Short mmCIF file of C-alpha atoms and ligand atoms in Angstrom, two decimals:
data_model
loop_
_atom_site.label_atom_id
_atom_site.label_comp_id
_atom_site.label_asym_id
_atom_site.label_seq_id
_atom_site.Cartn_x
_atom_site.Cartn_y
_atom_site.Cartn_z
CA UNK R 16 -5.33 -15.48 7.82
CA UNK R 17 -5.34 -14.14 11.15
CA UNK R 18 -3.45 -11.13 10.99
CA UNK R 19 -2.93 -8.77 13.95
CA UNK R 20 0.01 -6.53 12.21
CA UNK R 21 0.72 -4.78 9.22
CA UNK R 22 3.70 -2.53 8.11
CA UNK R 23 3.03 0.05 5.54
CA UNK R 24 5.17 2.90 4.26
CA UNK R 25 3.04 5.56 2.40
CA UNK R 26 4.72 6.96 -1.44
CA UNK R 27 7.58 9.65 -1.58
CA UNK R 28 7.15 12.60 -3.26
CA UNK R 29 9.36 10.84 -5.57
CA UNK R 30 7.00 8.63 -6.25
CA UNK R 31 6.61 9.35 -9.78
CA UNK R 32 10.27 7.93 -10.60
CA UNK R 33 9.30 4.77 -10.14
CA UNK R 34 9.45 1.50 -11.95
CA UNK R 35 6.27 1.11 -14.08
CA UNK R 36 4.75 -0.26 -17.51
CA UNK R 37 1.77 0.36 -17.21
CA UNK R 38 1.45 3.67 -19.71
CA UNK R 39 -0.95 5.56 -17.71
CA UNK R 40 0.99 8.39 -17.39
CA UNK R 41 2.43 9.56 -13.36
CA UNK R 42 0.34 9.22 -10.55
CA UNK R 43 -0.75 12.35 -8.58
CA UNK R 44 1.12 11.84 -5.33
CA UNK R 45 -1.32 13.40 -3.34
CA UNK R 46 -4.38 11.56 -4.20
CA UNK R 47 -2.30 8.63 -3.76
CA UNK R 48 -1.70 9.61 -0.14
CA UNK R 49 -4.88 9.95 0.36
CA UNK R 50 -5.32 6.70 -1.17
CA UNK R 51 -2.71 5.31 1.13
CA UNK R 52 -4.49 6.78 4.13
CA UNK R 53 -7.54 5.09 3.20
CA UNK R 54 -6.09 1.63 2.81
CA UNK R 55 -4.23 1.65 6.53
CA UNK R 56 -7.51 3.12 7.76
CA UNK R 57 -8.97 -0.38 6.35
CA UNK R 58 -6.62 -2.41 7.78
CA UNK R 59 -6.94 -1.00 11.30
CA UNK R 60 -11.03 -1.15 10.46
CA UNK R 61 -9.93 -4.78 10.09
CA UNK R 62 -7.98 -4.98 13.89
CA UNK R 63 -4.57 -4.32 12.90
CA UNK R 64 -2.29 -2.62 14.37
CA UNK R 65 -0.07 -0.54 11.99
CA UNK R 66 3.39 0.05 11.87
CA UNK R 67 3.77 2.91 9.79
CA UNK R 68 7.74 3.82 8.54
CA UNK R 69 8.56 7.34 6.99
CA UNK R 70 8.21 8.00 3.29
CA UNK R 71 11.72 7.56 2.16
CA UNK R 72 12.84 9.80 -1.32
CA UNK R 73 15.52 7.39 -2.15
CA UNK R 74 13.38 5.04 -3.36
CA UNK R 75 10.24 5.25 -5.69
CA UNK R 76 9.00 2.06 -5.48
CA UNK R 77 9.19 1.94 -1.46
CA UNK R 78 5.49 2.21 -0.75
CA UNK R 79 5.24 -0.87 -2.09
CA UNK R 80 7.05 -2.74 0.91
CA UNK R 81 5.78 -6.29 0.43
CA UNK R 82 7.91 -6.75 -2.06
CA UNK R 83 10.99 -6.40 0.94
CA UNK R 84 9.84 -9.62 3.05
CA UNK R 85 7.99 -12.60 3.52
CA UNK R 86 6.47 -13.06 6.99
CA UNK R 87 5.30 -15.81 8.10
CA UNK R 88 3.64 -17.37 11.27
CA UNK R 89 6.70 -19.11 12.23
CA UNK R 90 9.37 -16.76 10.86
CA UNK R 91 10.50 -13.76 8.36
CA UNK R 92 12.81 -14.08 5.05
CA UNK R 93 14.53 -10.76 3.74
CA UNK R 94 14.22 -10.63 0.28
CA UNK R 95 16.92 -9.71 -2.68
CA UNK R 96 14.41 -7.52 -5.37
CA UNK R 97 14.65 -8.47 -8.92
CA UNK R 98 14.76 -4.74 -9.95
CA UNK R 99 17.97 -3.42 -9.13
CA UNK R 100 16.48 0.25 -8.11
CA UNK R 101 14.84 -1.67 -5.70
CA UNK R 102 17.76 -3.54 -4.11
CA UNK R 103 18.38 -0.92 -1.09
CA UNK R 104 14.72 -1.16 -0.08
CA UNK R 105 15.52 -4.19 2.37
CA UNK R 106 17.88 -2.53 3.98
CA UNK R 107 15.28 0.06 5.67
CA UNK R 108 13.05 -2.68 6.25
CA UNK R 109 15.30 -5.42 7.98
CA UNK R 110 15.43 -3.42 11.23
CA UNK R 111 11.31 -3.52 11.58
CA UNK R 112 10.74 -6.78 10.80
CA UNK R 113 13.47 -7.46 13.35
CA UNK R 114 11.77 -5.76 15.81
CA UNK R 115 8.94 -8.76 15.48
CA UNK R 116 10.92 -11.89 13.64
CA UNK R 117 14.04 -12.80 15.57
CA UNK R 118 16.89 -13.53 13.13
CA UNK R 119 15.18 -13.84 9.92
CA UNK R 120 16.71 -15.59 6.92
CA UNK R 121 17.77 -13.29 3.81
CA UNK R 122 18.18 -14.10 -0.18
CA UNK R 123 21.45 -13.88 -1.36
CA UNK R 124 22.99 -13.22 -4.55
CA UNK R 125 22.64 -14.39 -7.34
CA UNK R 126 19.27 -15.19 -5.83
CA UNK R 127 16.76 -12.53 -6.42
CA UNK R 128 12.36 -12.71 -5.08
CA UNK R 129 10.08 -9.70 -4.86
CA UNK R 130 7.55 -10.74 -2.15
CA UNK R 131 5.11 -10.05 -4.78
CA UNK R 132 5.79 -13.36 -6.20
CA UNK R 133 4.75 -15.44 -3.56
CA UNK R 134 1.35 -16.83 -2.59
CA UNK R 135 0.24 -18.44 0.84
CA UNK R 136 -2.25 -20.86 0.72
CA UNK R 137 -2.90 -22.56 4.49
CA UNK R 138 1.27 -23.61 5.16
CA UNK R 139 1.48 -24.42 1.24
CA UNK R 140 3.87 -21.03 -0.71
CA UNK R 141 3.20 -20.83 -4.20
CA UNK R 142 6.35 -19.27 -5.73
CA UNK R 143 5.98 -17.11 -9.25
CA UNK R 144 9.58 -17.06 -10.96
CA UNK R 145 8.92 -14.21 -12.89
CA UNK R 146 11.49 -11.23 -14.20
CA UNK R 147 12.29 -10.09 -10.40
CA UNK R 148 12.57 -13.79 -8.85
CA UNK R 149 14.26 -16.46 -10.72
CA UNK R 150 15.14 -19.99 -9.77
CA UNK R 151 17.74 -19.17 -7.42
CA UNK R 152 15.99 -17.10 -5.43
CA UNK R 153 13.15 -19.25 -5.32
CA UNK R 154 14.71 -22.61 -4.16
CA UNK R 155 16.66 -20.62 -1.31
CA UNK R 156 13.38 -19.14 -0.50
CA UNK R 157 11.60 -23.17 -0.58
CA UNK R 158 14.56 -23.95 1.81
CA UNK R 159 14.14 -21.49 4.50
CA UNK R 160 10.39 -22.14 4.44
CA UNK R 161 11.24 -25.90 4.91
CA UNK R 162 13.13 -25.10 7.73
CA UNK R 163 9.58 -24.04 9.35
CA UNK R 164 7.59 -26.93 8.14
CA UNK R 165 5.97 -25.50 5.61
CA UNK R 166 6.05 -26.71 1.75
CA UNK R 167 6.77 -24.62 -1.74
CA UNK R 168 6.26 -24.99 -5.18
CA UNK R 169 6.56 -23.06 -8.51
CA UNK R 170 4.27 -21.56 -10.92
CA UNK R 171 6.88 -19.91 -13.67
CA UNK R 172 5.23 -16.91 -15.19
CA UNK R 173 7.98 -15.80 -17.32
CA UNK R 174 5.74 -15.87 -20.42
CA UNK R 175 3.03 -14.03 -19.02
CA UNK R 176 4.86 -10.54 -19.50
CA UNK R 177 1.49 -9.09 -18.42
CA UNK R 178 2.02 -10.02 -14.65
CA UNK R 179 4.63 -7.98 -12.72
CA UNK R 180 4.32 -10.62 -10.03
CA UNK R 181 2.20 -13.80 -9.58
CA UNK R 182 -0.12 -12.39 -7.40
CA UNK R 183 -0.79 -9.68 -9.61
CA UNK R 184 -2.77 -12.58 -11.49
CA UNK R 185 -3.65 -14.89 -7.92
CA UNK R 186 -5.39 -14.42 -4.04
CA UNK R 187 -5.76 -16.98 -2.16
CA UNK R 188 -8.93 -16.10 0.17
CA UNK R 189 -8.83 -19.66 2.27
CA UNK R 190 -11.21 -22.10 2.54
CA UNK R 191 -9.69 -23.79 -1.12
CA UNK R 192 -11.10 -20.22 -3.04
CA UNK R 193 -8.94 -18.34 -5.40
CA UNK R 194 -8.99 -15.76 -7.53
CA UNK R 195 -7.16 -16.05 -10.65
CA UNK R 196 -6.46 -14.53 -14.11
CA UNK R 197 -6.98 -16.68 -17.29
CA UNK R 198 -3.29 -16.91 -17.46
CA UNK R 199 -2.17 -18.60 -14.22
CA UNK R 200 -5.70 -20.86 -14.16
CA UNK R 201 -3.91 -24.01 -15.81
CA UNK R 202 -1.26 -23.60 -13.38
CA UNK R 203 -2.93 -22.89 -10.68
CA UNK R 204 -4.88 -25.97 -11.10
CA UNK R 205 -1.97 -28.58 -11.96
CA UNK R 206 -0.53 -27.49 -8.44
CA UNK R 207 -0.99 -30.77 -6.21
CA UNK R 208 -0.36 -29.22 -3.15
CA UNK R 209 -3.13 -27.01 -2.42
CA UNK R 210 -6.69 -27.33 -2.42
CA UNK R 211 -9.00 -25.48 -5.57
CA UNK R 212 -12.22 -25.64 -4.22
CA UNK R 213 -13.42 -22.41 -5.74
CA UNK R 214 -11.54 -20.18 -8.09
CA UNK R 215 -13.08 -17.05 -9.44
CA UNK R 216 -11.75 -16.69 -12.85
CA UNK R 217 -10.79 -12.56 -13.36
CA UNK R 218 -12.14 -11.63 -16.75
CA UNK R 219 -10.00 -9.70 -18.96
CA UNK R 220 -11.82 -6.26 -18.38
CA UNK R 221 -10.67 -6.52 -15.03
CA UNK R 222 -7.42 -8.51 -14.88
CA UNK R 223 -6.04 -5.86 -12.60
CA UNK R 224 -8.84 -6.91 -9.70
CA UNK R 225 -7.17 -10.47 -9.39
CA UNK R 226 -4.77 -8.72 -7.20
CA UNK R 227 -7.26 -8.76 -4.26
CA UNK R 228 -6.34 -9.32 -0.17
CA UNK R 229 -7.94 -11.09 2.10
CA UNK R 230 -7.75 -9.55 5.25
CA UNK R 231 -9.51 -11.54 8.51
CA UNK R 232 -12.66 -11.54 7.71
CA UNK R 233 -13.21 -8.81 4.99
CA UNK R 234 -11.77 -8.80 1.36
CA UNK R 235 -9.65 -5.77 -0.08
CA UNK R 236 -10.99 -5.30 -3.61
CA UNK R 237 -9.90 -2.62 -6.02
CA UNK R 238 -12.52 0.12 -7.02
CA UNK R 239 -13.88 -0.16 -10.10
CA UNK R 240 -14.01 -4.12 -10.89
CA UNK R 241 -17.78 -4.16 -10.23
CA UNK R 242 -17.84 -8.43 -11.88
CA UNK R 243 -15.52 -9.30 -9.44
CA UNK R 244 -16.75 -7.32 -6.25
CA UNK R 245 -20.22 -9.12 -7.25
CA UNK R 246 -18.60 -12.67 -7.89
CA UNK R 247 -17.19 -11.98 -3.91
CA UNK R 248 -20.03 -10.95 -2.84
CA UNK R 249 -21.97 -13.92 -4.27
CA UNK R 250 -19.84 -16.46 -2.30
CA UNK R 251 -20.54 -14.39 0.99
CA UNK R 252 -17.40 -12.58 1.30
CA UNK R 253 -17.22 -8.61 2.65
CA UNK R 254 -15.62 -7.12 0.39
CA UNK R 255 -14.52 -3.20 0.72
CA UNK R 256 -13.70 -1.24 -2.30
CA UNK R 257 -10.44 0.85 -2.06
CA UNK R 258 -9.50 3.14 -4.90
CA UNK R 259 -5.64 2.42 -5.66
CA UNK R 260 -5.57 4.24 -9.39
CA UNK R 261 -2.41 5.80 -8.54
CA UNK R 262 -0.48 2.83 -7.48
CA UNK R 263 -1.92 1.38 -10.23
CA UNK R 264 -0.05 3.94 -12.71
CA UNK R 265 3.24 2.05 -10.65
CA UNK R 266 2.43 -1.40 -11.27
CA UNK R 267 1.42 -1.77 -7.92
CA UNK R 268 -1.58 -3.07 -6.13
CA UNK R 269 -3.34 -3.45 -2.94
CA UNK R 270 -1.19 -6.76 -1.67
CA UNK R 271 1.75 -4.91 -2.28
CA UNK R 272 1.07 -1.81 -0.16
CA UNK R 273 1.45 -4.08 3.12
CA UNK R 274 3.13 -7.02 5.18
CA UNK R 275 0.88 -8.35 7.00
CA UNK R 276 1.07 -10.95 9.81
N1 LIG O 21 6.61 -0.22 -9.51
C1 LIG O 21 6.62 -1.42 -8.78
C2 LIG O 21 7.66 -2.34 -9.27
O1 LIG O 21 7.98 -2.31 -10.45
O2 LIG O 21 8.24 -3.10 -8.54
#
């Protein structure tokens, strides 16, 4: 958990167009620029250096650009978005991740993974087949990571309608401690391949705090989730509190506003 890198895209003015279920009503694009400004200001508080692309009208949802790739220490995989708005989004990604991942491996049809669905856990991906990645895209996905040595497995959340993506229920922090929502704790637990050590059960109140980053040595926490922040805090962690209500109104979260690597 290392990271050195980060690409971020802040919202379009079009924001508001986006995909979303959350019935909050539209987000104030503004404040969430600010709000974007504030979270790359954490990350380079954190040591890394930001690549920042151009707000791009066309698509809604394309603040949200880990949903676009999965990057990896030992190589990149350009996904296929479950949400068809969505589908153009790699496209004006591919060309920076190039610039750091030579040749990386794409999802083809009928295939589909939002980055959003997977979960890193020391060389071990955790892979949610949700409603934006099904099976397909998730055993093309477990190939191409076995071509770098590292290992998959899949947590189905299909009947969990309340999580977009799995990690809007899971973080891994390393060391064997998660974070998890009362949905995904069973399954999180039968996985054999990764260590549970610690896991920080989300309570209801604040199921949307689950969706929480480790970043080097601090952890991104949404504002607001005050059981969680002190449950962090308990185990030792730094934890910095970043307001994200208006991604929120999008279905979207702090993991999601960055790729990281
Ligand atoms: N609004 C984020 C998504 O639905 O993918």
């Amino acid at each position: 958990m290392n990271f050195t890198r980060a690409i971020v895209r802040p919202p379009a003015r079009s924001f508001a167009a986006g995909l979303s279920s959350a019935g909050e009503g539209p987000p104030d694009v503004d404040r969430a620029l600010e709000q974007h400004a504030a979270y790359v200001r954490a990350l380079r508080d954190c040591g890394l250096q930001i690549t920042q692309l151009q707000p791009d009208e066309a698509y809604p949802d394309g603040t949200f650009v880990e949903d676009t790739a999965i990057v990896t220490g030992r190589g990149a995989v350009l996904t296929r978005p479950g949400a068809p708005s969505r589908a153009g989004e790699v496209r004006g990604m591919a060309q920076y991740v190039r610039k750091f991942f030579a040749e990386p491996n794409v999802i083809e049809a009928p295939g589909s993974v939002d980055g959003g669905d997977i979960c890193e856990a020391d060389g071990h991906f955790l892979i949610g087949v949700s409603a934006r990645t099904n099976l397909q895209g998730a055993q093309q996905l477990s190939e191409h990571l076995a071509r770098m040595g590292y290992t998959a497995s899949v947590i189905d959340i299909t009947a969990n309608p309340a999580l977009l993506h799995l990690k809007s229920g899971i973080a891994y922090l390393g060391d064997g401690v998660w974070v998890a929502d009362q949905a995904v704790e069973q399954d999180l637990r039968s996985q054999r391949a990764i260590e549970v050590r610690d896991l920080i059960l989300v309570p209801a109140a604040e199921a949307y705090a689950a969706n929480c980053v480790r970043v080097n040595q601090v952890v991104f926490v949404a504002a607001g989730y005050p059981q969680i922040r002190a449950a962090l805090q308990s185990r030792g962690c730094r934890v910095v509190s970043l307001d994200v209500s208006e991604f929120k109104k999008m279905d979207g979260g702090l993991s999601c506003l960055s790729l990281r690597f």
